[in-house]
Coordinates of N, CA and C in Angstrom, one line a residue:
M253 N 0.8 -1.0 0.1 CA -0.1 0.2 -0.1 C 1.3 1.1 0.3
N254 N 1.8 1.3 0.9 CA 3.0 2.5 0.6 C 3.4 2.3 -1.0
A255 N 3.7 1.6 -1.7 CA 4.2 2.0 -2.7 C 2.6 2.3 -3.9
I256 N 1.5 1.9 -3.6 CA 1.2 2.8 -4.4 C 0.8 4.0 -3.6
D257 N 0.4 4.8 -2.2 CA 0.6 5.7 -2.2 C 1.4 6.7 -2.5
A258 N 2.6 5.9 -2.5 CA 3.6 6.9 -3.5 C 3.6 6.9 -4.4
M259 N 2.8 6.9 -5.2 CA 2.6 6.9 -7.2 C 1.4 7.2 -6.9
Q260 N 0.8 8.4 -6.8 CA -0.6 8.7 -6.8 C -0.9 9.1 -8.4
T261 N 0.0 9.6 -9.2 CA -0.1 9.6 -10.3 C -0.2 8.5 -11.7
G262 N -0.2 7.1 -10.7 CA 0.7 6.4 -11.5 C 1.7 6.3 -11.6
G263 N 2.6 4.7 -12.0 CA 3.7 4.4 -12.0 C 3.5 2.6 -12.1
K264 N 4.9 2.1 -11.4 CA 5.5 0.8 -11.3 C 5.9 0.5 -10.7
L265 N 4.9 -0.6 -9.9 CA 5.3 -1.7 -8.6 C 6.1 -2.9 -9.7
L266 N 7.5 -3.0 -9.2 CA 8.2 -4.1 -9.7 C 8.3 -5.1 -8.0
I267 N 7.7 -6.4 -8.1 CA 8.1 -7.8 -7.1 C 8.9 -8.4 -8.1
Q268 N 10.0 -9.2 -7.3 CA 11.0 -9.6 -7.7 C 10.9 -11.1 -6.3
T269 N 11.5 -11.4 -6.8 CA 12.0 -13.2 -6.0 C 13.2 -13.6 -6.5
K270 N 14.6 -13.9 -6.2 CA 15.4 -14.6 -6.2 C 16.1 -16.0 -5.6
N271 N 16.5 -16.5 -6.2 CA 17.2 -17.6 -4.7 C 18.3 -17.6 -4.7
L272 N 18.9 -17.7 -3.5 CA 20.4 -17.9 -2.9 C 20.5 -18.7 -2.7
P273 N 20.9 -19.8 -3.4 CA 21.5 -21.3 -3.2 C 22.6 -21.2 -2.5
G274 N 23.2 -20.8 -2.5 CA 24.9 -20.2 -1.7 C 24.6 -20.1 0.0
K275 N 23.3 -19.5 -0.2 CA 22.8 -19.1 1.5 C 22.0 -19.5 1.9
K276 N 21.0 -20.2 1.5 CA 20.0 -21.0 1.6 C 19.1 -20.2 2.1
Q277 N 19.0 -18.8 1.2 CA 17.9 -18.0 1.2 C 16.9 -17.8 0.1
I278 N 15.9 -16.7 -0.1 CA 14.8 -15.9 -1.0 C 15.5 -15.2 -0.8
L279 N 15.4 -14.2 -2.0 CA 15.8 -12.5 -1.9 C 14.6 -12.4 -2.0
L280 N 13.9 -11.0 -1.7 CA 11.8 -11.1 -2.6 C 12.4 -9.4 -2.6
S281 N 12.3 -8.6 -3.7 CA 12.4 -6.9 -3.7 C 11.1 -6.8 -4.1
V282 N 10.7 -5.2 -3.2 CA 9.5 -5.0 -4.0 C 9.9 -3.6 -4.2
S283 N 10.1 -2.5 -5.7 CA 10.0 -1.1 -6.1 C 9.5 -1.2 -6.8
D284 N 9.1 0.8 -6.6 CA 8.7 1.3 -7.3 C 8.8 3.2 -7.8
T285 N 8.2 3.6 -8.4 CA 8.3 4.4 -9.3 C 8.0 5.9 -8.3
G286 N 7.9 5.6 -7.2 CA 7.0 6.6 -7.3 C 7.9 8.0 -6.2
T287 N 7.7 8.8 -5.5 CA 8.7 9.6 -4.8 C 9.8 9.4 -4.3
G288 N 10.1 8.1 -3.8 CA 10.8 7.6 -2.8 C 10.5 7.6 -1.1
I289 N 11.5 7.7 -0.5 CA 11.4 8.0 1.2 C 12.3 9.0 1.4
S290 N 12.0 9.8 2.3 CA 12.4 11.6 2.3 C 13.5 10.9 3.0
P291 N 14.9 11.3 2.7 CA 16.2 11.3 3.5 C 16.4 10.8 5.2
E292 N 15.0 12.0 5.8 CA 15.1 12.5 7.0 C 14.0 11.2 7.8
I293 N 13.8 10.2 6.9 CA 13.0 9.3 7.3 C 13.4 7.9 7.3
L294 N 14.6 7.7 6.0 CA 15.5 6.7 5.5 C 15.9 5.7 6.2
P295 N 16.7 6.7 7.1 CA 17.4 5.9 9.0 C 16.9 5.5 9.6
H296 N 15.2 5.8 9.9 CA 14.3 5.3 10.8 C 13.1 4.7 10.7
I297 N 13.0 4.2 8.9 CA 12.0 3.5 8.3 C 11.5 2.8 9.7
F298 N 11.3 2.3 9.7 CA 11.3 0.6 10.6 C 11.6 0.8 12.4
E299 N 11.3 2.4 12.5 CA 11.3 2.5 13.9 C 9.5 2.6 13.9
P300 N 8.8 2.0 15.8 CA 7.2 3.1 15.9 C 7.3 4.4 15.5
F301 N 6.3 4.4 14.8 CA 5.4 5.9 14.5 C 6.2 6.6 13.7
T302 N 7.5 6.6 12.7 CA 7.9 7.1 11.5 C 6.5 7.1 10.9
T303 N 6.7 8.3 10.1 CA 5.9 8.6 8.4 C 5.9 9.9 8.1
D304 N 5.6 10.3 7.0 CA 5.7 11.1 7.1 C 4.3 11.3 5.7
K305 N 3.7 10.5 6.6 CA 2.2 10.7 5.8 C 1.0 11.6 6.1
D306 N 0.1 12.4 5.4 CA -0.8 12.5 6.6 C -1.8 11.5 7.4
T307 N -2.1 10.6 6.7 CA -2.8 10.1 7.3 C -1.8 8.4 7.9
G308 N -2.4 7.6 9.0 CA -1.9 6.5 9.6 C -0.8 6.0 10.4
T309 N -0.6 5.1 10.8 CA -0.1 5.4 12.5 C 2.1 5.4 12.3
G310 N 1.7 4.8 11.0 CA 3.7 4.9 11.4 C 4.1 3.7 11.8
L311 N 3.0 2.6 11.9 CA 3.3 1.2 12.2 C 3.8 0.4 11.4
G312 N 2.8 0.1 9.9 CA 3.6 -0.5 8.9 C 5.1 -1.3 8.8
M313 N 5.5 -0.7 8.6 CA 7.2 -0.9 8.4 C 7.8 -2.0 9.6
T314 N 6.9 -1.0 10.8 CA 7.9 -2.4 12.0 C 6.9 -3.0 11.7
I315 N 5.6 -3.0 12.2 CA 5.5 -4.1 12.5 C 5.6 -5.3 11.3
T316 N 6.1 -5.3 9.9 CA 6.5 -5.6 8.7 C 7.8 -6.9 9.3
R317 N 8.8 -5.3 9.7 CA 9.8 -5.4 9.7 C 10.0 -7.0 11.2
D318 N 8.9 -6.8 11.6 CA 8.9 -7.5 13.2 C 9.1 -9.2 13.1
I319 N 7.6 -9.1 11.2 CA 7.5 -10.0 11.7 C 8.7 -11.3 10.4
I320 N 9.4 -10.3 9.8 CA 10.7 -11.1 9.1 C 11.2 -11.5 9.8
L321 N 11.8 -10.9 10.6 CA 12.6 -10.9 12.0 C 12.6 -12.6 12.3
Q322 N 11.2 -12.0 13.1 CA 10.8 -13.2 13.3 C 10.5 -14.9 12.9
H323 N 10.5 -14.6 11.6 CA 11.1 -16.0 10.7 C 12.1 -15.8 10.1
H324 N 13.3 -14.9 11.1 CA 14.9 -15.2 10.5 C 14.9 -14.8 9.4
G325 N 14.5 -13.8 9.5 CA 14.8 -12.7 7.8 C 15.4 -11.7 8.2
E326 N 15.5 -11.0 7.0 CA 16.1 -9.7 7.2 C 15.5 -8.4 6.3
I327 N 15.1 -7.1 6.4 CA 14.6 -6.7 5.6 C 15.3 -5.4 5.6
Q328 N 15.6 -5.0 4.1 CA 16.0 -3.2 4.1 C 15.8 -2.4 3.2
A329 N 15.4 -0.9 2.9 CA 14.7 -0.6 2.3 C 16.2 0.8 1.7
R330 N 15.2 0.8 0.6 CA 16.5 2.4 0.2 C 16.1 3.2 -0.8
N331 N 16.4 4.1 -1.4 CA 15.7 4.7 -2.1 C 16.4 4.5 -3.4
N332 N 16.2 4.3 -5.3 CA 16.6 3.9 -6.3 C 17.2 5.2 -6.8
P333 N 18.1 5.1 -7.5 CA 19.0 6.1 -8.3 C 18.1 6.7 -9.5
E334 N 17.2 5.8 -9.8 CA 16.5 6.9 -11.0 C 15.2 7.4 -10.2
G335 N 14.8 7.0 -9.8 CA 13.4 7.2 -7.7 C 12.7 6.4 -8.1
G336 N 11.5 6.5 -6.9 CA 11.3 5.1 -5.8 C 12.3 4.9 -5.3
A337 N 11.4 3.2 -5.1 CA 12.3 3.0 -3.5 C 12.0 1.7 -3.6
E338 N 12.6 1.1 -3.4 CA 13.0 -0.5 -2.7 C 13.0 -1.0 -1.5
F339 N 12.4 -2.5 -1.2 CA 12.6 -2.9 0.2 C 12.8 -4.4 -0.3
L340 N 14.3 -5.0 0.6 CA 14.8 -6.4 0.1 C 14.3 -6.4 1.6
V341 N 14.6 -8.0 1.1 CA 13.4 -9.1 2.2 C 14.2 -10.5 2.1
W342 N 14.9 -10.8 3.0 CA 16.1 -11.8 2.8 C 15.7 -13.1 3.7
L343 N 14.8 -14.0 3.3 CA 14.3 -15.1 4.0 C 15.1 -16.4 3.9
P344 N 15.3 -17.2 5.0 CA 15.6 -17.9 5.4 C 14.5 -19.4 4.0
V345 N 15.0 -20.6 2.9 CA 14.6 -21.5 2.5 C 14.3 -22.8 3.8
T346 N 14.8 -22.7 4.5 CA 15.0 -23.8 5.5 C 14.2 -23.7 7.2
R347 N 13.2 -24.2 7.9 CA 13.0 -24.6 8.8 C 13.7 -23.9 10.3
Q348 N 13.9 -22.5 10.1 CA 14.8 -22.1 11.4 C 14.5 -22.6 12.9
E349 N 15.1 -23.0 13.5 CA 14.6 -23.3 15.2 C 14.3 -22.4 16.8

């Protein structure tokens, strides 16, 4: 939903997966051609109540990060040089105890 909000006048949303057999992980990337993440917010994007939207609680990315961590994964956010934002999620392909 964040990507859709960032592309109010249209754009492209790209979702890709990649198998990383050497690391026993999959990589999921979600990128858009929206406005990107403001430089002031980017370092804090996964902290509670961080938002630059007029509506919302600023908890969506915090909850997303917590779910990924509970599955022994990792998430990163960055801005694309061409514009827009990209979120990268690494998840293990084997069950973690």
